[in-house]
Amino acid sequence: MISDRQLPAADRRVQLMATCLCDAFYDDVARATVEVLEHLGCIVEFPEAQTCCGQPAFNGGDWKASRKVVRHTVKTFTGDVPVIVPSGSCAAMVFHGAPLEFEKEDDAPAVDALARRTWELADFIVNGLGVKTWPGKFDAKIAFHRSCHSRGSGTSEAAISLLESIDGVTVAPFGEAEQCCGFGGTFSVSFPHISANMGTLKLDNVRAVEPDYLVSADMSCLMHMGGLAEKAGAPLKTRHFAQILRDALNPATAG
Amino acid sequence: MANQPIDAYAASLPPDKRESVYQSTKGTHEKRTKLLWDHFLDPNELRQTAGRIKQHVIENLDTLLPAAEAKLQANGVQVHWAPTAEDACAAVHGIMDARGATKLVKSKTMVSEEIELTPYLEKRGMEALETDLGEFIIQIDHDHPSHIVRPIIHKNRREIATSFEREGLGDYNDEPEVITRRARDFLRQKYLQADVGLTGGNFISAESGRLVLVTNEGNSRFCLAAPKVHIALVGIEKLVPRDRDLGLLLNLLGRSATAQQLTVYTEFITGPKSPTQPDGPEEMHVIFVDNGRTEVLASQCREILRCIRCGACLNVCPIYRQASGHAYRSVYPGPVGAVLSPLLAGKQFPELADLPKASSLCGACNEVCPVDIPIPDLLLRLRDKGKTEGAPKASIGVPPMGGWALMASQPTAWKAALAGGKVINHIPTKLIPFPPLQSWTSSRTLPEWRGGSFRKWMKNRPSK
């Protein structure tokens, strides 16, 4: 894990790494991320050539393929401003996974440099910008899923403390919070049986506290859990925490 | 598309078995966590310190092993070196043969499972009897352990009662007290008849040559009380530099393994009985077992040799909880086994190359490990090894990544794919010839494809 992370400069310029999932499915999460960052006075750049962080192949075991994508990502995010990712998993790929698979590569220093300036969104807001509370209003009971790739980072505590500071929000703790939801990238399709069982156990724990929303810092977990709930005929409302922050600012238009 | 072998195994597991494995591992994990945080201000700091001690050990085996050997010999212990499983078995057999011994009682040791000692001795007309209750049940059932610490986690008391009845240990009775008493009555005689007591070794101090054993049933003491010979099978990585390191490691081991402050019996053994002591073994042997560990040390995954076999990673692992231990087809199951077993397999690595895939990489194993082994990183390295060495088992059910990598490194192709992907909103997924999609939709819906929508919004909004 990278320890000497680069803090934001006074002008609050940042680059957004939207993630492939938001690019393909969850455009509103990427929008919410931009709006939340702009509310904090950040100037958000979106490098157009971005694709994916390289994690699917990294986790799938094809490091050769993954390095190709990481090299493209390193080339795309040039400069020295913080790179903000609305995903604990993709952020961890950039600051932990990529340095691991580049240990013996000549271009490891460039990968490490990107790693040092990459932040997951909640971690950036609370621990990078020093913002501890969030204004506005949002009436909801929230179950917050701590995505696994945020372990050992500031993400989950940061997201929960921001959510709890919003007027009207209750964050309800649920059982077996340390357990994975069963997504796990390629794991979800090569271990479909175990993956679905894990997801069902997680959903049982979540439903036990009767939340209005299941919230996380990772859309991948939510895609899996939301998809399971819907397929089982008992849909559950899922939201990225950035959407809650954004909606708290605009209670009139919140959905 | 076929599922990974461990997923297929989990799907075939009877629901009541899965439930008992799940409840039992969950219970131990939760007690473990509570105990550590109740007793220590910062257990994570302790885990990291213990990890540094054990990392120091594996990086200094070249000096610590000779130091331990010298101390053991000075204490009157005979030291043997076993490069392979076969050598280790032969060493035990040789010691027994030299004394005309034929009967051996065993305290629980995973290394003896690893080297397949019991069948080796039985083939040569010798008796090797398990005295740990769980291992005893495994032995009479001709079964294999499914957990490092709790070998019969996959069995319920009704099955055990049936086995006892079959073996003539009494009429059917599934009261745990009755089962335990019957096993005890049977084993007491066996201790008295045995020529050799065999144990493992949780730690050996390089400073003093002390062998440390932790057990909960007291059977290891009986194994050492009556027989004249004590043999300890110890992996070469089991050293600690100094006696004082044991304070930390024993505190973490008991809590991590069984949620106990300390195991019921913690024995520090400094050699065979002295002339003034009335009882105890006249001879003591330590067999240091390599059996692939040197190659693990030379690999990219050497941190796995820090392991102190507590089983905490099994208990917290969501995959182990669903699949149980036999799914891993090797002596060491769960997250630690998914790293260690394929490595110890040496040339047979491809046979077990799917084990490192049996993880969602959730990292819970690393979070509970008393010696802070970065298990997910090691699993990832072994996945890369499986791919580069072309092990077919590793790739079952895993989507191919070459085409994706090409697309994700060319922005034009990527944007075209974002636009083209909309087709999945209109075509039934069954008709799309991409097996991972069917696997996904077997239990989950797919969200609406909105490829490129964010980019459009970002581009068209009024500039701030």
PDB file of N, CA and C in Angstrom, chain A residues 117-171:
ATOM      1  N   ARG A 117      -0.802   9.349  -6.417  1.00  0.00           N
ATOM      2  CA  ARG A 117      -1.760  10.466  -6.500  1.00  0.00           C
ATOM      3  C   ARG A 117      -3.207  10.005  -6.734  1.00  0.00           C
ATOM      4  N   THR A 118      -3.449   8.711  -6.544  1.00  0.00           N
ATOM      5  CA  THR A 118      -4.798   8.198  -6.771  1.00  0.00           C
ATOM      6  C   THR A 118      -5.544   7.997  -5.457  1.00  0.00           C
ATOM      7  N   TRP A 119      -6.778   8.479  -5.414  1.00  0.00           N
ATOM      8  CA  TRP A 119      -7.606   8.437  -4.208  1.00  0.00           C
ATOM      9  C   TRP A 119      -8.985   7.892  -4.530  1.00  0.00           C
ATOM     10  N   GLU A 120      -9.512   7.123  -3.611  1.00  0.00           N
ATOM     11  CA  GLU A 120     -10.936   6.792  -3.652  1.00  0.00           C
ATOM     12  C   GLU A 120     -11.669   8.059  -3.179  1.00  0.00           C
ATOM     13  N   LEU A 121     -12.878   8.296  -3.703  1.00  0.00           N
ATOM     14  CA  LEU A 121     -13.596   9.557  -3.489  1.00  0.00           C
ATOM     15  C   LEU A 121     -13.802   9.934  -2.003  1.00  0.00           C
ATOM     16  N   ALA A 122     -14.360   9.026  -1.183  1.00  0.00           N
ATOM     17  CA  ALA A 122     -14.662   9.380   0.214  1.00  0.00           C
ATOM     18  C   ALA A 122     -13.373   9.655   0.991  1.00  0.00           C
ATOM     19  N   ASP A 123     -12.373   8.828   0.740  1.00  0.00           N
ATOM     20  CA  ASP A 123     -11.073   8.988   1.379  1.00  0.00           C
ATOM     21  C   ASP A 123     -10.495  10.370   1.025  1.00  0.00           C
ATOM     22  N   PHE A 124     -10.670  10.748  -0.239  1.00  0.00           N
ATOM     23  CA  PHE A 124     -10.163  12.051  -0.699  1.00  0.00           C
ATOM     24  C   PHE A 124     -10.886  13.199  -0.004  1.00  0.00           C
ATOM     25  N   ILE A 125     -12.212  13.095   0.064  1.00  0.00           N
ATOM     26  CA  ILE A 125     -12.994  14.197   0.659  1.00  0.00           C
ATOM     27  C   ILE A 125     -12.602  14.390   2.127  1.00  0.00           C
ATOM     28  N   VAL A 126     -12.573  13.271   2.879  1.00  0.00           N
ATOM     29  CA  VAL A 126     -12.366  13.374   4.324  1.00  0.00           C
ATOM     30  C   VAL A 126     -10.887  13.497   4.683  1.00  0.00           C
ATOM     31  N   ASN A 127     -10.063  12.628   4.118  1.00  0.00           N
ATOM     32  CA  ASN A 127      -8.654  12.595   4.529  1.00  0.00           C
ATOM     33  C   ASN A 127      -7.729  13.406   3.630  1.00  0.00           C
ATOM     34  N   GLY A 128      -8.201  13.707   2.409  1.00  0.00           N
ATOM     35  CA  GLY A 128      -7.398  14.532   1.506  1.00  0.00           C
ATOM     36  C   GLY A 128      -7.745  16.011   1.652  1.00  0.00           C
ATOM     37  N   LEU A 129      -9.058  16.318   1.580  1.00  0.00           N
ATOM     38  CA  LEU A 129      -9.481  17.716   1.664  1.00  0.00           C
ATOM     39  C   LEU A 129      -9.791  18.143   3.104  1.00  0.00           C
ATOM     40  N   GLY A 130      -9.924  17.180   4.003  1.00  0.00           N
ATOM     41  CA  GLY A 130     -10.210  17.520   5.398  1.00  0.00           C
ATOM     42  C   GLY A 130     -11.654  17.922   5.645  1.00  0.00           C
ATOM     43  N   VAL A 131     -12.565  17.515   4.745  1.00  0.00           N
ATOM     44  CA  VAL A 131     -13.988  17.837   4.921  1.00  0.00           C
ATOM     45  C   VAL A 131     -14.630  16.742   5.769  1.00  0.00           C
ATOM     46  N   LYS A 132     -15.182  17.116   6.934  1.00  0.00           N
ATOM     47  CA  LYS A 132     -15.654  16.076   7.862  1.00  0.00           C
ATOM     48  C   LYS A 132     -17.174  15.944   7.907  1.00  0.00           C
ATOM     49  N   THR A 133     -17.886  16.976   7.460  1.00  0.00           N
ATOM     50  CA  THR A 133     -19.348  16.901   7.522  1.00  0.00           C
ATOM     51  C   THR A 133     -19.947  17.295   6.180  1.00  0.00           C
ATOM     52  N   TRP A 134     -21.183  16.865   5.981  1.00  0.00           N
ATOM     53  CA  TRP A 134     -21.832  17.142   4.704  1.00  0.00           C
ATOM     54  C   TRP A 134     -23.149  17.874   4.936  1.00  0.00           C
ATOM     55  N   PRO A 135     -23.386  18.958   4.192  1.00  0.00           N
ATOM     56  CA  PRO A 135     -24.604  19.751   4.399  1.00  0.00           C
ATOM     57  C   PRO A 135     -25.825  19.126   3.727  1.00  0.00           C
ATOM     58  N   GLY A 136     -26.942  19.802   3.816  1.00  0.00           N
ATOM     59  CA  GLY A 136     -28.147  19.378   3.119  1.00  0.00           C
ATOM     60  C   GLY A 136     -28.998  18.459   3.966  1.00  0.00           C
ATOM     61  N   LYS A 137     -29.919  17.781   3.297  1.00  0.00           N
ATOM     62  CA  LYS A 137     -30.867  16.932   4.022  1.00  0.00           C
ATOM     63  C   LYS A 137     -31.204  15.718   3.181  1.00  0.00           C
ATOM     64  N   PHE A 138     -31.281  14.570   3.816  1.00  0.00           N
ATOM     65  CA  PHE A 138     -31.669  13.345   3.110  1.00  0.00           C
ATOM     66  C   PHE A 138     -32.300  12.403   4.123  1.00  0.00           C
ATOM     67  N   ASP A 139     -33.590  12.187   4.011  1.00  0.00           N
ATOM     68  CA  ASP A 139     -34.275  11.349   5.006  1.00  0.00           C
ATOM     69  C   ASP A 139     -34.214   9.886   4.591  1.00  0.00           C
ATOM     70  N   ALA A 140     -33.367   9.124   5.240  1.00  0.00           N
ATOM     71  CA  ALA A 140     -33.278   7.703   4.879  1.00  0.00           C
ATOM     72  C   ALA A 140     -32.510   6.912   5.922  1.00  0.00           C
ATOM     73  N   LYS A 141     -32.894   5.637   6.029  1.00  0.00           N
ATOM     74  CA  LYS A 141     -32.083   4.691   6.801  1.00  0.00           C
ATOM     75  C   LYS A 141     -31.202   3.951   5.793  1.00  0.00           C
ATOM     76  N   ILE A 142     -29.909   3.999   6.046  1.00  0.00           N
ATOM     77  CA  ILE A 142     -28.946   3.468   5.088  1.00  0.00           C
ATOM     78  C   ILE A 142     -28.188   2.279   5.678  1.00  0.00           C
ATOM     79  N   ALA A 143     -28.085   1.210   4.882  1.00  0.00           N
ATOM     80  CA  ALA A 143     -27.165   0.117   5.238  1.00  0.00           C
ATOM     81  C   ALA A 143     -25.921   0.321   4.379  1.00  0.00           C
ATOM     82  N   PHE A 144     -24.777   0.513   5.024  1.00  0.00           N
ATOM     83  CA  PHE A 144     -23.558   0.784   4.256  1.00  0.00           C
ATOM     84  C   PHE A 144     -22.715  -0.480   4.132  1.00  0.00           C
ATOM     85  N   HIS A 145     -22.505  -0.922   2.894  1.00  0.00           N
ATOM     86  CA  HIS A 145     -21.673  -2.106   2.639  1.00  0.00           C
ATOM     87  C   HIS A 145     -20.221  -1.668   2.479  1.00  0.00           C
ATOM     88  N   ARG A 146     -19.372  -2.163   3.386  1.00  0.00           N
ATOM     89  CA  ARG A 146     -17.931  -1.867   3.306  1.00  0.00           C
ATOM     90  C   ARG A 146     -17.325  -2.766   2.245  1.00  0.00           C
ATOM     91  N   SER A 147     -17.044  -2.224   1.081  1.00  0.00           N
ATOM     92  CA  SER A 147     -16.520  -3.077   0.018  1.00  0.00           C
ATOM     93  C   SER A 147     -15.133  -3.558   0.409  1.00  0.00           C
ATOM     94  N   CYS A 148     -14.836  -4.796   0.030  1.00  0.00           N
ATOM     95  CA  CYS A 148     -13.625  -5.472   0.531  1.00  0.00           C
ATOM     96  C   CYS A 148     -12.337  -4.763   0.122  1.00  0.00           C
ATOM     97  N   HIS A 149     -12.315  -4.224  -1.093  1.00  0.00           N
ATOM     98  CA  HIS A 149     -11.050  -3.615  -1.535  1.00  0.00           C
ATOM     99  C   HIS A 149     -10.779  -2.277  -0.845  1.00  0.00           C
ATOM    100  N   SER A 150     -11.704  -1.877   0.037  1.00  0.00           N
ATOM    101  CA  SER A 150     -11.441  -0.689   0.849  1.00  0.00           C
ATOM    102  C   SER A 150     -10.794  -1.058   2.180  1.00  0.00           C
ATOM    103  N   ARG A 151     -10.659  -2.368   2.445  1.00  0.00           N
ATOM    104  CA  ARG A 151     -10.017  -2.770   3.709  1.00  0.00           C
ATOM    105  C   ARG A 151      -8.641  -2.134   3.792  1.00  0.00           C
ATOM    106  N   GLY A 152      -8.310  -1.697   4.977  1.00  0.00           N
ATOM    107  CA  GLY A 152      -6.972  -1.137   5.160  1.00  0.00           C
ATOM    108  C   GLY A 152      -6.837   0.282   4.614  1.00  0.00           C
ATOM    109  N   SER A 153      -7.900   0.826   4.031  1.00  0.00           N
ATOM    110  CA  SER A 153      -7.845   2.215   3.562  1.00  0.00           C
ATOM    111  C   SER A 153      -8.825   3.041   4.400  1.00  0.00           C
ATOM    112  N   GLY A 154      -8.841   4.329   4.167  1.00  0.00           N
ATOM    113  CA  GLY A 154      -9.738   5.202   4.945  1.00  0.00           C
ATOM    114  C   GLY A 154     -11.152   5.261   4.399  1.00  0.00           C
ATOM    115  N   THR A 155     -11.412   4.561   3.311  1.00  0.00           N
ATOM    116  CA  THR A 155     -12.664   4.736   2.570  1.00  0.00           C
ATOM    117  C   THR A 155     -13.941   4.546   3.385  1.00  0.00           C
ATOM    118  N   SER A 156     -14.093   3.366   3.998  1.00  0.00           N
ATOM    119  CA  SER A 156     -15.389   3.059   4.615  1.00  0.00           C
ATOM    120  C   SER A 156     -15.698   3.989   5.782  1.00  0.00           C
ATOM    121  N   GLU A 157     -14.699   4.209   6.655  1.00  0.00           N
ATOM    122  CA  GLU A 157     -14.939   5.108   7.783  1.00  0.00           C
ATOM    123  C   GLU A 157     -15.275   6.511   7.283  1.00  0.00           C
ATOM    124  N   ALA A 158     -14.569   6.942   6.231  1.00  0.00           N
ATOM    125  CA  ALA A 158     -14.810   8.276   5.673  1.00  0.00           C
ATOM    126  C   ALA A 158     -16.229   8.379   5.127  1.00  0.00           C
ATOM    127  N   ALA A 159     -16.635   7.398   4.351  1.00  0.00           N
ATOM    128  CA  ALA A 159     -17.963   7.442   3.734  1.00  0.00           C
ATOM    129  C   ALA A 159     -19.051   7.409   4.805  1.00  0.00           C
ATOM    130  N   ILE A 160     -18.861   6.530   5.801  1.00  0.00           N
ATOM    131  CA  ILE A 160     -19.879   6.415   6.850  1.00  0.00           C
ATOM    132  C   ILE A 160     -19.975   7.718   7.646  1.00  0.00           C
ATOM    133  N   SER A 161     -18.826   8.321   7.976  1.00  0.00           N
ATOM    134  CA  SER A 161     -18.885   9.546   8.780  1.00  0.00           C
ATOM    135  C   SER A 161     -19.532  10.688   7.994  1.00  0.00           C
ATOM    136  N   LEU A 162     -19.267  10.754   6.696  1.00  0.00           N
ATOM    137  CA  LEU A 162     -19.930  11.788   5.876  1.00  0.00           C
ATOM    138  C   LEU A 162     -21.437  11.553   5.835  1.00  0.00           C
ATOM    139  N   LEU A 163     -21.828  10.303   5.612  1.00  0.00           N
ATOM    140  CA  LEU A 163     -23.260   9.998   5.524  1.00  0.00           C
ATOM    141  C   LEU A 163     -23.950  10.311   6.843  1.00  0.00           C
ATOM    142  N   GLU A 164     -23.315   9.922   7.944  1.00  0.00           N
ATOM    143  CA  GLU A 164     -23.935  10.146   9.254  1.00  0.00           C
ATOM    144  C   GLU A 164     -24.076  11.628   9.597  1.00  0.00           C
ATOM    145  N   SER A 165     -23.228  12.448   8.953  1.00  0.00           N
ATOM    146  CA  SER A 165     -23.295  13.880   9.261  1.00  0.00           C
ATOM    147  C   SER A 165     -24.428  14.578   8.526  1.00  0.00           C
ATOM    148  N   ILE A 166     -25.064  13.864   7.588  1.00  0.00           N
ATOM    149  CA  ILE A 166     -26.147  14.491   6.820  1.00  0.00           C
ATOM    150  C   ILE A 166     -27.437  14.495   7.645  1.00  0.00           C
ATOM    151  N   ASP A 167     -28.101  15.626   7.682  1.00  0.00           N
ATOM    152  CA  ASP A 167     -29.369  15.753   8.392  1.00  0.00           C
ATOM    153  C   ASP A 167     -30.376  14.756   7.819  1.00  0.00           C
ATOM    154  N   GLY A 168     -30.913  13.906   8.670  1.00  0.00           N
ATOM    155  CA  GLY A 168     -31.938  12.953   8.227  1.00  0.00           C
ATOM    156  C   GLY A 168     -31.427  11.547   7.954  1.00  0.00           C
ATOM    157  N   VAL A 169     -30.121  11.392   7.834  1.00  0.00           N
ATOM    158  CA  VAL A 169     -29.570  10.069   7.514  1.00  0.00           C
ATOM    159  C   VAL A 169     -29.264   9.275   8.777  1.00  0.00           C
ATOM    160  N   THR A 170     -29.701   8.004   8.795  1.00  0.00           N
ATOM    161  CA  THR A 170     -29.254   7.072   9.835  1.00  0.00           C
ATOM    162  C   THR A 170     -28.493   5.952   9.122  1.00  0.00           C
ATOM    163  N   VAL A 171     -27.310   5.633   9.618  1.00  0.00           N
ATOM    164  CA  VAL A 171     -26.590   4.481   9.066  1.00  0.00           C
ATOM    165  C   VAL A 171     -26.778   3.319  10.044  1.00  0.00           C
TER     166      VAL A 171
END
